[in-house]
XYZ file of N, CA and C in Angstrom:
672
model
N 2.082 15.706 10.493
C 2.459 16.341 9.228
C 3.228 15.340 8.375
N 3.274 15.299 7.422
C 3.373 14.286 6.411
C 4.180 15.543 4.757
N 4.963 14.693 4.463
C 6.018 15.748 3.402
C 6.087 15.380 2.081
N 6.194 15.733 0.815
C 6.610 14.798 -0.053
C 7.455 15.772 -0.961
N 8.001 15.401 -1.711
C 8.999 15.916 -2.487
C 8.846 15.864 -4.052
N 8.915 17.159 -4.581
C 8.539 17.450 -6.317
C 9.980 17.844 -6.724
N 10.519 17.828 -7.871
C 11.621 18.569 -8.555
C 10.862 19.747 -9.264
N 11.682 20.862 -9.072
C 11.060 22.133 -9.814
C 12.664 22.850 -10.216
N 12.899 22.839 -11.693
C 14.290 23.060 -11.833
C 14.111 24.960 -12.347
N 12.875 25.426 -11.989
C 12.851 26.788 -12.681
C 13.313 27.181 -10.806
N 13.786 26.637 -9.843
C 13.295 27.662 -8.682
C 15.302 27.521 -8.439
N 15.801 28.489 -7.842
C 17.627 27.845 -7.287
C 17.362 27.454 -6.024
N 16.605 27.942 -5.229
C 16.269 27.341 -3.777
C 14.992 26.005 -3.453
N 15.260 25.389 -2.351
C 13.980 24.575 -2.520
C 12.631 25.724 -1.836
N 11.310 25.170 -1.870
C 10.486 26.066 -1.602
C 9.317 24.727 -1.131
N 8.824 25.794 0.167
C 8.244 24.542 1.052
C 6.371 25.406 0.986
N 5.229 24.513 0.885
C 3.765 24.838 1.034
C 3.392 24.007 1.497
N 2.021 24.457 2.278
C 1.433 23.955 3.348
C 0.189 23.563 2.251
N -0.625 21.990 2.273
C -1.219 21.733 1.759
C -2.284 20.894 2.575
N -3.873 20.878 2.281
C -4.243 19.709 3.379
C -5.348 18.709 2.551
N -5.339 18.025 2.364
C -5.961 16.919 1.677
C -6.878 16.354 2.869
N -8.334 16.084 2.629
C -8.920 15.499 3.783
C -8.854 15.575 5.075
N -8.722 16.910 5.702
C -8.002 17.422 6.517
C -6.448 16.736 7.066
N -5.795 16.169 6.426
C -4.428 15.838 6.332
C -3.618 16.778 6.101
N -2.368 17.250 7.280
C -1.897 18.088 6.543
C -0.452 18.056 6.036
N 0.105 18.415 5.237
C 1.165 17.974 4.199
C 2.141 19.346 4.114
N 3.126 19.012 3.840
C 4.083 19.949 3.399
C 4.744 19.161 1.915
N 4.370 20.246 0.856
C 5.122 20.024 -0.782
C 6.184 21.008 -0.750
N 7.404 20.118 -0.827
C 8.937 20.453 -0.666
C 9.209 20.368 -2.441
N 9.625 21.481 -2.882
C 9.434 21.629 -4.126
C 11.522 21.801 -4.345
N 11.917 20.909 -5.410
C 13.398 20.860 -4.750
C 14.209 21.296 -6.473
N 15.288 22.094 -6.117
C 16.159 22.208 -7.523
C 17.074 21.282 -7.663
N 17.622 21.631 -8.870
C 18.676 20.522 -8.923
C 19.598 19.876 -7.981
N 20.196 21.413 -7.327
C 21.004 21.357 -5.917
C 20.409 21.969 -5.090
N 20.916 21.592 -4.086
C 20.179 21.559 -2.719
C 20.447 21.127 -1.103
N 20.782 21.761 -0.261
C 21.426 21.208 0.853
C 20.360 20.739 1.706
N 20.678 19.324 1.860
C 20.035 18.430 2.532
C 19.828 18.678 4.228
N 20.924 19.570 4.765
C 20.714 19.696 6.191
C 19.545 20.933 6.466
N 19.926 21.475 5.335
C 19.057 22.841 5.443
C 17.371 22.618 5.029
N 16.998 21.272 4.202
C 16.122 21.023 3.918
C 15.335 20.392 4.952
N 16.373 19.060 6.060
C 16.303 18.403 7.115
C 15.437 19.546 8.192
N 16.570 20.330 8.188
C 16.215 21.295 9.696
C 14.468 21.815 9.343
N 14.477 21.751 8.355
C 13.088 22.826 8.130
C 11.708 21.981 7.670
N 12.074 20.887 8.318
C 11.537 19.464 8.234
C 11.032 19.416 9.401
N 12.400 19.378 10.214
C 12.316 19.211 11.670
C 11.383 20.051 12.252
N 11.130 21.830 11.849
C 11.117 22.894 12.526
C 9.611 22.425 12.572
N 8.654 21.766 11.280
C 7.326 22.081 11.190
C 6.444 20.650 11.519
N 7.486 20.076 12.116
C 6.744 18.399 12.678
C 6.581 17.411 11.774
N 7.558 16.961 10.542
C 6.554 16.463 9.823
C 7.647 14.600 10.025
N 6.739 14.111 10.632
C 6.606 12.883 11.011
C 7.113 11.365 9.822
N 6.571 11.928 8.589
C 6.976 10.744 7.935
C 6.663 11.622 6.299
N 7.857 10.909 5.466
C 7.479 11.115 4.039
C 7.068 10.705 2.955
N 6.210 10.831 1.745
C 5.351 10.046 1.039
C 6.014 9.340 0.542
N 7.913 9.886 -0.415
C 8.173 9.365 -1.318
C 9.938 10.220 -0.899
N 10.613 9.616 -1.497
C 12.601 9.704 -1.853
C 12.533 11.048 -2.703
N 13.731 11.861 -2.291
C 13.962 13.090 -3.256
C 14.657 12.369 -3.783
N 14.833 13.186 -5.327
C 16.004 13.081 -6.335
C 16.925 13.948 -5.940
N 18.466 13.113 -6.411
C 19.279 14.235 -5.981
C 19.819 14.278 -5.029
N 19.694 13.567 -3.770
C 20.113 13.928 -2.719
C 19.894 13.087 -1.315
N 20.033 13.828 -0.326
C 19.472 12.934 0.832
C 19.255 14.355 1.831
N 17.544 14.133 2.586
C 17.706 14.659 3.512
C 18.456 14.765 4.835
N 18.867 15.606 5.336
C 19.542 15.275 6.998
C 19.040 16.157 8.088
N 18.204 15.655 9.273
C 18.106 14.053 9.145
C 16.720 13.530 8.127
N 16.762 12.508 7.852
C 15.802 12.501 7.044
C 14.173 11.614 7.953
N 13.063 12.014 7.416
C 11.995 11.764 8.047
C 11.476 9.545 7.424
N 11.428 9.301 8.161
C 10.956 8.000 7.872
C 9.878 7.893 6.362
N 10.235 7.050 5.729
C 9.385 6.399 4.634
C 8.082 5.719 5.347
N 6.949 6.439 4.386
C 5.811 6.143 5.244
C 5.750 4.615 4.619
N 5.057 3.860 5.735
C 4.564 2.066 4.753
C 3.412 2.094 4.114
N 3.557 1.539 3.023
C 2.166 1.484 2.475
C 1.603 -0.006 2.996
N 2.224 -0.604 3.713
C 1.523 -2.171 3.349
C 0.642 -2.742 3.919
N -0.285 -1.663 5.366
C -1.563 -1.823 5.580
C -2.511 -1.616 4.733
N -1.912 -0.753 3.758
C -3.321 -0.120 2.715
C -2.801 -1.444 1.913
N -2.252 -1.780 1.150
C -2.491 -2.839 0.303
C -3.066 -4.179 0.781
N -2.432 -4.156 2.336
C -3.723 -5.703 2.781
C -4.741 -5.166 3.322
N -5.166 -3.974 3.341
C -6.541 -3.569 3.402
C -7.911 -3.930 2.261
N -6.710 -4.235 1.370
C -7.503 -4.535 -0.428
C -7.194 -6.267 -0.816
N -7.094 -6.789 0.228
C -5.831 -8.259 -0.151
C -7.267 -8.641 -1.221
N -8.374 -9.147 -0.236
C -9.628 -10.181 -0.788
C -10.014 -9.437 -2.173
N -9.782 -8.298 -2.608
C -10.296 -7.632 -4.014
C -8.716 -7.802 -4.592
N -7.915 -7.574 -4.371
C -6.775 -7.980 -4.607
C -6.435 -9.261 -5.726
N -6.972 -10.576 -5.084
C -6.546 -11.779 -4.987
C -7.860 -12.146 -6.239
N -9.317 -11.490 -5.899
C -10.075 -11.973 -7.067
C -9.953 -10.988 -8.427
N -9.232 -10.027 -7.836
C -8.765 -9.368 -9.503
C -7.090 -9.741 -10.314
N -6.540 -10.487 -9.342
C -5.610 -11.706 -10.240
C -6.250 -12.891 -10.719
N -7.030 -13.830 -9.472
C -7.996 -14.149 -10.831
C -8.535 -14.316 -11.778
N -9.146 -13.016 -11.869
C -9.574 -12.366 -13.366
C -8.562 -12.463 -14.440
N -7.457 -11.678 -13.875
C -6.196 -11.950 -14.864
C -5.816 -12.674 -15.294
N -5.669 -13.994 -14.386
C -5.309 -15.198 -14.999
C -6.099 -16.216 -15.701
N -7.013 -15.604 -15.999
C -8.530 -16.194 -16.541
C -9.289 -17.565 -15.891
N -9.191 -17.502 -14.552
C -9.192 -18.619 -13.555
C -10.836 -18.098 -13.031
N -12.094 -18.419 -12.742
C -13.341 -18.495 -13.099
C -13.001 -18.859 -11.128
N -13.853 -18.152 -10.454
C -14.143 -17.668 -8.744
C -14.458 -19.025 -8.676
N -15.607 -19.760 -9.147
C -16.543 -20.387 -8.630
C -15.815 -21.942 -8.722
N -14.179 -22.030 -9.197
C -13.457 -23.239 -9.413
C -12.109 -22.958 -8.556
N -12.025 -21.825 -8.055
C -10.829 -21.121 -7.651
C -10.713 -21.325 -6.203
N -9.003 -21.538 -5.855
C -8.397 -21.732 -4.431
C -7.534 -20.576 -4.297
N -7.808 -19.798 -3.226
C -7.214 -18.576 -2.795
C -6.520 -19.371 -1.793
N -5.171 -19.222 -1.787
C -3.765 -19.249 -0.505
C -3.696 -18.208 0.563
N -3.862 -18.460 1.659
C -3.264 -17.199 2.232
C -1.996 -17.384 3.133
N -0.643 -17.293 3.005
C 0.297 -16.949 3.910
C 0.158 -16.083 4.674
N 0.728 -16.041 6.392
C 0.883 -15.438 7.161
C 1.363 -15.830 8.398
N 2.247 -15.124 9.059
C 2.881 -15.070 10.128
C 1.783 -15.138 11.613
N 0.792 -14.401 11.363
C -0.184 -14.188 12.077
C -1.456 -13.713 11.713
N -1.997 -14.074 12.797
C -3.879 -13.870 11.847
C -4.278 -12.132 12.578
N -3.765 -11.100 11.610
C -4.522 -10.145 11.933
C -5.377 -9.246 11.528
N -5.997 -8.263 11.860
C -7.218 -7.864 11.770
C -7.434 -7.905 10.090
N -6.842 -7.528 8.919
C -6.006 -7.621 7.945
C -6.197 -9.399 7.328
N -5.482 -10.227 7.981
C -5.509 -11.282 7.508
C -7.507 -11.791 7.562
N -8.107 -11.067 8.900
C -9.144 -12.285 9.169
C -10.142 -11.682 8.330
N -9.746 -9.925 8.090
C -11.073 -9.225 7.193
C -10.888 -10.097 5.711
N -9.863 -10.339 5.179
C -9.446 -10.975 4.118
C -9.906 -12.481 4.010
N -9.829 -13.421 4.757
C -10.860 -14.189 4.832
C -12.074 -14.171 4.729
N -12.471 -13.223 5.870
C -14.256 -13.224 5.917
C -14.721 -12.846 4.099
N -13.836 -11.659 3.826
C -14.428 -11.425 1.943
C -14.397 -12.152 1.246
N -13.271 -13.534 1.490
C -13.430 -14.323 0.212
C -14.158 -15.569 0.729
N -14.962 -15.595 2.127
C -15.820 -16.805 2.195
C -16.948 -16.820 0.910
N -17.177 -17.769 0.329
C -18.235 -17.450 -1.042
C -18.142 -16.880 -1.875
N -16.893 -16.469 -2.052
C -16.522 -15.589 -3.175
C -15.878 -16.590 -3.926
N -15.260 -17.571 -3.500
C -14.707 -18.423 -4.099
C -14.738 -19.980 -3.881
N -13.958 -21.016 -4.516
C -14.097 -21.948 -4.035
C -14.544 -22.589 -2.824
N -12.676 -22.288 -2.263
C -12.023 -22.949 -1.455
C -10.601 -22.424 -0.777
N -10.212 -22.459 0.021
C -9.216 -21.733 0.514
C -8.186 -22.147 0.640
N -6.721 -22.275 0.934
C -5.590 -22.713 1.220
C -4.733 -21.892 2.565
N -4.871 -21.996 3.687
C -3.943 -21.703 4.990
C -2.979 -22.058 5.344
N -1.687 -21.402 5.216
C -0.593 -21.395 5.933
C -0.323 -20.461 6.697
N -0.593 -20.434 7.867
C -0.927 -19.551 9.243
C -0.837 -20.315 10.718
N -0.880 -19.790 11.475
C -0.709 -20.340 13.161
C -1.951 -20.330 13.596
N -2.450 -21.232 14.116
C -3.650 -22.098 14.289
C -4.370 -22.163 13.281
N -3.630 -22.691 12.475
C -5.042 -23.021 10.762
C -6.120 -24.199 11.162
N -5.638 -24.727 12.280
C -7.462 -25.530 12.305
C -8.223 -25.160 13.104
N -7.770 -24.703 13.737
C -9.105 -23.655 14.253
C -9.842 -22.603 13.529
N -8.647 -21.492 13.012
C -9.438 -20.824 11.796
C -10.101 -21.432 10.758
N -9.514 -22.522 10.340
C -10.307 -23.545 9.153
C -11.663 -23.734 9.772
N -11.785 -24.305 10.977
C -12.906 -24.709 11.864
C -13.809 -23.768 11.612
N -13.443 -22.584 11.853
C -14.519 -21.713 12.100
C -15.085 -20.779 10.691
N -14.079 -21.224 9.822
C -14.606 -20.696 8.291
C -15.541 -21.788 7.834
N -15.163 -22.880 8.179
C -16.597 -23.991 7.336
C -17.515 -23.646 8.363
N -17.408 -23.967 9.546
C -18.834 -24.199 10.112
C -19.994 -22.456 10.101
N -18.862 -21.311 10.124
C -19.846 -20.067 10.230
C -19.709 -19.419 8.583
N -19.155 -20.075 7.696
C -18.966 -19.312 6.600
C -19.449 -20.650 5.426
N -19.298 -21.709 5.784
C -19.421 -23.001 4.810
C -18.411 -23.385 3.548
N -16.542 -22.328 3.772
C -15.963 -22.731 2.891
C -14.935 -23.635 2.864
N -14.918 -24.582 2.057
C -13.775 -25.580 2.224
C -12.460 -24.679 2.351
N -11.907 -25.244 3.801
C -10.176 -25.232 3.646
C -9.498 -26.436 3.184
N -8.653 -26.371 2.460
C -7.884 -26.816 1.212
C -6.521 -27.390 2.228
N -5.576 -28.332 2.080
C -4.211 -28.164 1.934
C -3.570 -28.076 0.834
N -2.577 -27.457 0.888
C -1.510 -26.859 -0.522
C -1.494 -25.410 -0.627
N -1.432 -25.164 -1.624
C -1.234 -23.669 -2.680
C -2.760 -23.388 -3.220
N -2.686 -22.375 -3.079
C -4.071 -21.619 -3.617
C -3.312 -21.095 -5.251
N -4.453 -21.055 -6.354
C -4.209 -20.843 -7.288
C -3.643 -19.233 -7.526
N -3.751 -18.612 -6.792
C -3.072 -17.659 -6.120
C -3.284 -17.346 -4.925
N -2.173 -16.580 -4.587
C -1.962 -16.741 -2.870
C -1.554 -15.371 -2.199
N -1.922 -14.658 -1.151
C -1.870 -13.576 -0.514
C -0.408 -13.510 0.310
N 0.234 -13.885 0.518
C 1.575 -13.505 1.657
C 1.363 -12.400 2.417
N 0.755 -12.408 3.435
C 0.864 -11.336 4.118
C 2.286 -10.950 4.991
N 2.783 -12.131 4.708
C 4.122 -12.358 5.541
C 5.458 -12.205 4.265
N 6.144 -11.933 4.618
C 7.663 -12.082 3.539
C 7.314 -13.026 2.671
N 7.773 -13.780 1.777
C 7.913 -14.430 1.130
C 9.033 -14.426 -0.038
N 8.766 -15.646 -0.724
C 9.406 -15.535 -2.418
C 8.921 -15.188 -3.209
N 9.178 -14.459 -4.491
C 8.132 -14.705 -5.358
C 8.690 -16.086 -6.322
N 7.319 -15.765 -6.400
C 6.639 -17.459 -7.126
C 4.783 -16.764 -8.183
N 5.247 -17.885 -8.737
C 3.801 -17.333 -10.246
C 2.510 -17.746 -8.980
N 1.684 -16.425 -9.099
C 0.559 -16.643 -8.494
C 0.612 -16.189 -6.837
N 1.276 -15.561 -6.882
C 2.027 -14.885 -5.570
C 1.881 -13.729 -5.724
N 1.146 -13.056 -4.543
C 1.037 -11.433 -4.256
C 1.534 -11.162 -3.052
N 3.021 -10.850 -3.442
C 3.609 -10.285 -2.385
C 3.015 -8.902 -1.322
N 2.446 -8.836 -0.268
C 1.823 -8.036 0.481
C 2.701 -7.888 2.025
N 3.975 -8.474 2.053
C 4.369 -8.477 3.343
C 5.571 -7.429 3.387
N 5.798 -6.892 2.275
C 7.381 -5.742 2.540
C 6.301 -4.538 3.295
N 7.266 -3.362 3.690
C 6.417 -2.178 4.085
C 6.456 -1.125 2.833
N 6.847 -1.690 2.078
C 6.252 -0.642 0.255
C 6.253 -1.888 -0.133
N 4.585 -2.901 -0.336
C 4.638 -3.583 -1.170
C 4.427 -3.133 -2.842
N 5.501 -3.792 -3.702
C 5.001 -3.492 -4.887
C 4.323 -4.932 -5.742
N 3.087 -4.509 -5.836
C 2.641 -5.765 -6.893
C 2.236 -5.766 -8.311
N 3.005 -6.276 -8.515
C 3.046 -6.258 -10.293
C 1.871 -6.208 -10.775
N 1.740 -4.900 -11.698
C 0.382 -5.771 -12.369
C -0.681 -4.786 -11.799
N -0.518 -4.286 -10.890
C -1.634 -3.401 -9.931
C -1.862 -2.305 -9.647
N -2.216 -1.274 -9.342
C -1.934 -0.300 -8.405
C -3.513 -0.046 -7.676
N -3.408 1.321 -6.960
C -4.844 1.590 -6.131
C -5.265 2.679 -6.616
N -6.555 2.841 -6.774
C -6.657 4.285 -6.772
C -8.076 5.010 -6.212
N -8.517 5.821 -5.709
C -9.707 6.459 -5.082
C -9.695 7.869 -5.636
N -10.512 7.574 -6.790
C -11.093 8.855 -7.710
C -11.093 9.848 -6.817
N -12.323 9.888 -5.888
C -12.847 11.131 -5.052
C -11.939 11.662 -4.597
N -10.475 11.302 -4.497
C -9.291 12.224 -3.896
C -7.977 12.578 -4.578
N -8.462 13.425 -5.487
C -7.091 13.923 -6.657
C -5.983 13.958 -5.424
N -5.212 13.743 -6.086
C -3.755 13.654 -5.494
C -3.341 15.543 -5.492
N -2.130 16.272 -5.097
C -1.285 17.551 -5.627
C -0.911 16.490 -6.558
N -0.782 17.640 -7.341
C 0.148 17.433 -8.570
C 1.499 17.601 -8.285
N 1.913 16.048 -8.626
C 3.248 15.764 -8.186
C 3.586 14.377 -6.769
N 2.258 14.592 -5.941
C 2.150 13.950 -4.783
C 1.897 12.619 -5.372
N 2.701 11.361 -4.882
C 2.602 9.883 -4.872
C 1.245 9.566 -4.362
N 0.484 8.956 -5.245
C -1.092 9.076 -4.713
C -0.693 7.758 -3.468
N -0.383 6.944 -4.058
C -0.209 5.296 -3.037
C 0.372 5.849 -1.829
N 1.292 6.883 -1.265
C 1.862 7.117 -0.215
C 0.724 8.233 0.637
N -0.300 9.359 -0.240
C -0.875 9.917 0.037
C -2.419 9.065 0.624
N -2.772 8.025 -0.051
C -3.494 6.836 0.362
C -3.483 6.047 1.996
N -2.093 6.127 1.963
C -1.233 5.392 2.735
C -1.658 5.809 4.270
N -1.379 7.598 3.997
C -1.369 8.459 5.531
C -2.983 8.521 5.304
N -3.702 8.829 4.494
C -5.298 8.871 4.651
C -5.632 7.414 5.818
N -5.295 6.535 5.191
C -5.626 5.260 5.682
C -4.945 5.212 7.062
N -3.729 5.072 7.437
C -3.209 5.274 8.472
C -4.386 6.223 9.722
N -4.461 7.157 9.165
C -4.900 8.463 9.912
C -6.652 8.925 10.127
N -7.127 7.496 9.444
C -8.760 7.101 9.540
C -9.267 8.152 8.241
N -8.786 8.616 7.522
C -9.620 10.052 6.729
C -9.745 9.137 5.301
N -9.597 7.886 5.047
C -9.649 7.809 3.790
C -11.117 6.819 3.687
N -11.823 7.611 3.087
C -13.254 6.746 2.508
C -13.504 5.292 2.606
N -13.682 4.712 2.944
C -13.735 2.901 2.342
C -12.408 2.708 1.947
N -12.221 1.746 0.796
C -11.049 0.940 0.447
C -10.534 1.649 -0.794
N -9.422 1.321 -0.827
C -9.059 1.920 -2.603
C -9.616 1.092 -3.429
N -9.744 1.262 -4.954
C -9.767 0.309 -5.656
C -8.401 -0.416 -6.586
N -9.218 -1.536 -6.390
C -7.542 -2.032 -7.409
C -7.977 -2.045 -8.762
N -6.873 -1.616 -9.173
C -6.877 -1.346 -10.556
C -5.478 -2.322 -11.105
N -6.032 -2.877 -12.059
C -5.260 -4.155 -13.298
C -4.339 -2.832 -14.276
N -3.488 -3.616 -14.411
C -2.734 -2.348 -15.585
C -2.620 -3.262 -16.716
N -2.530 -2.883 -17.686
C -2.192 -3.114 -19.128
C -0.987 -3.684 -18.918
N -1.195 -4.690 -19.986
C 0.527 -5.638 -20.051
C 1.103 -4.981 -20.464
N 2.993 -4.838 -19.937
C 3.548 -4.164 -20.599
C 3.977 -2.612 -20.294
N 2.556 -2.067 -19.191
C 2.939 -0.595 -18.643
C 3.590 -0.856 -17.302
N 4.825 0.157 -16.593
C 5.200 0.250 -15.975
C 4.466 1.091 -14.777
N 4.736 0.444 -13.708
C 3.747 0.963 -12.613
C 4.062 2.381 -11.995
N 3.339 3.347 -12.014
C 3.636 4.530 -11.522
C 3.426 4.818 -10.223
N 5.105 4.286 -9.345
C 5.058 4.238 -7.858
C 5.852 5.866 -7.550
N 5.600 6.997 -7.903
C 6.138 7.835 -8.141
C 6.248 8.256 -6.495
């Protein structure tokens, strides 16, 4: 069970519904201005619900349920990710060096490779055994590995930011400039689609990949 939290200032009590998205099932904690957090906690506790989409206003649950991560679903999208900054930066695939940082090569890091063999240039690895993985991207894929910086670069691992850097290693990555979205699954109204994404993906029920979507310069990202 999975929870998320709306403000509803017409109600004096909070008020809890059972909702199921993709057979996912959810509890919408609908909350007033005030509100006792233990009493909200306990009735949290009573109905199993494991992790939450998104932070109430107002307050703090007690105890409160873990913040779900989004940051498998965003390196689930790294390789569409990385060629739709690209785009942005008006940098042309077929001249382009993709970076990838990482701590370790996993399932995540290597699907992200395999998509951008031929998609692009040339690659850039900073990872644990990069010549072997290098090895085995030219000879079964035919793409040059690079040393240096990729004209933008994936971090799957922590990092700094730096221009041309897509931070992907916090557990709520936020990347500027981006968000996801998968039409076929309206969100509740009110529900954080990226956190509702999040448990789909987690929990095998979500279709293929999200799409990434570029935002307009200038709009603020709606990590609601």
């Amino acid at each position: 069970m999975y929870a998320y939290y709306v403000t509803n200032t017409a109600h004096r009590r909070p008020r809890y519904y059972e909702e199921t998205v993709c057979g996912l099932p959810l509890l919408r904690i609908e909350l007033p201005r005030r509100w006792n957090g233990r009493r909200v906690g306990a009735v949290l506790r009573r109905a199993g619900v494991r992790y939450a989409l998104n932070l109430p206003e107002g307050g703090t649950v007690t105890p409160e349920p873990p913040l779900l991560s989004t940051r498998s679903l965003w390196q689930s999208v790294a390789a569409e990710l990385a060629l739709a900054a690209l785009t942005r930066r008006g940098i042309p695939r077929e001249t382009a060096t993709v970076g990838v940082l990482a701590s370790r090569v996993t399932r995540e890091v290597w699907a992200a490779l395999e998509r951008l063999s031929g998609q692009v240039r040339a690659l850039a690895l900073d990872l644990p055994e990069r010549e072997r993985v290098a090895l085995y991207l030219q000879r079964e894929n035919g793409v040059p590995v690079l040393a240096g910086a990729g004209d933008v670069t994936l971090c799957f691992a922590p990092a700094e930011p730096r221009e041309g850097r897509l931070l992907l290693g916090a557990e709520r990555p936020a990347v500027e400039g981006f968000t996801l979205s998968v039409p076929e699954i309206p969100a509740p109204e009110g529900c954080p689609a990226e956190g509702l994404y999040a448990a789909l993906y987690q929990s095998g029920r979500l279709p293929g990949r999200p799409k990434v979507c570029a935002q307009k310069e200038g709009l603020p990202s709606d990590r609601a």
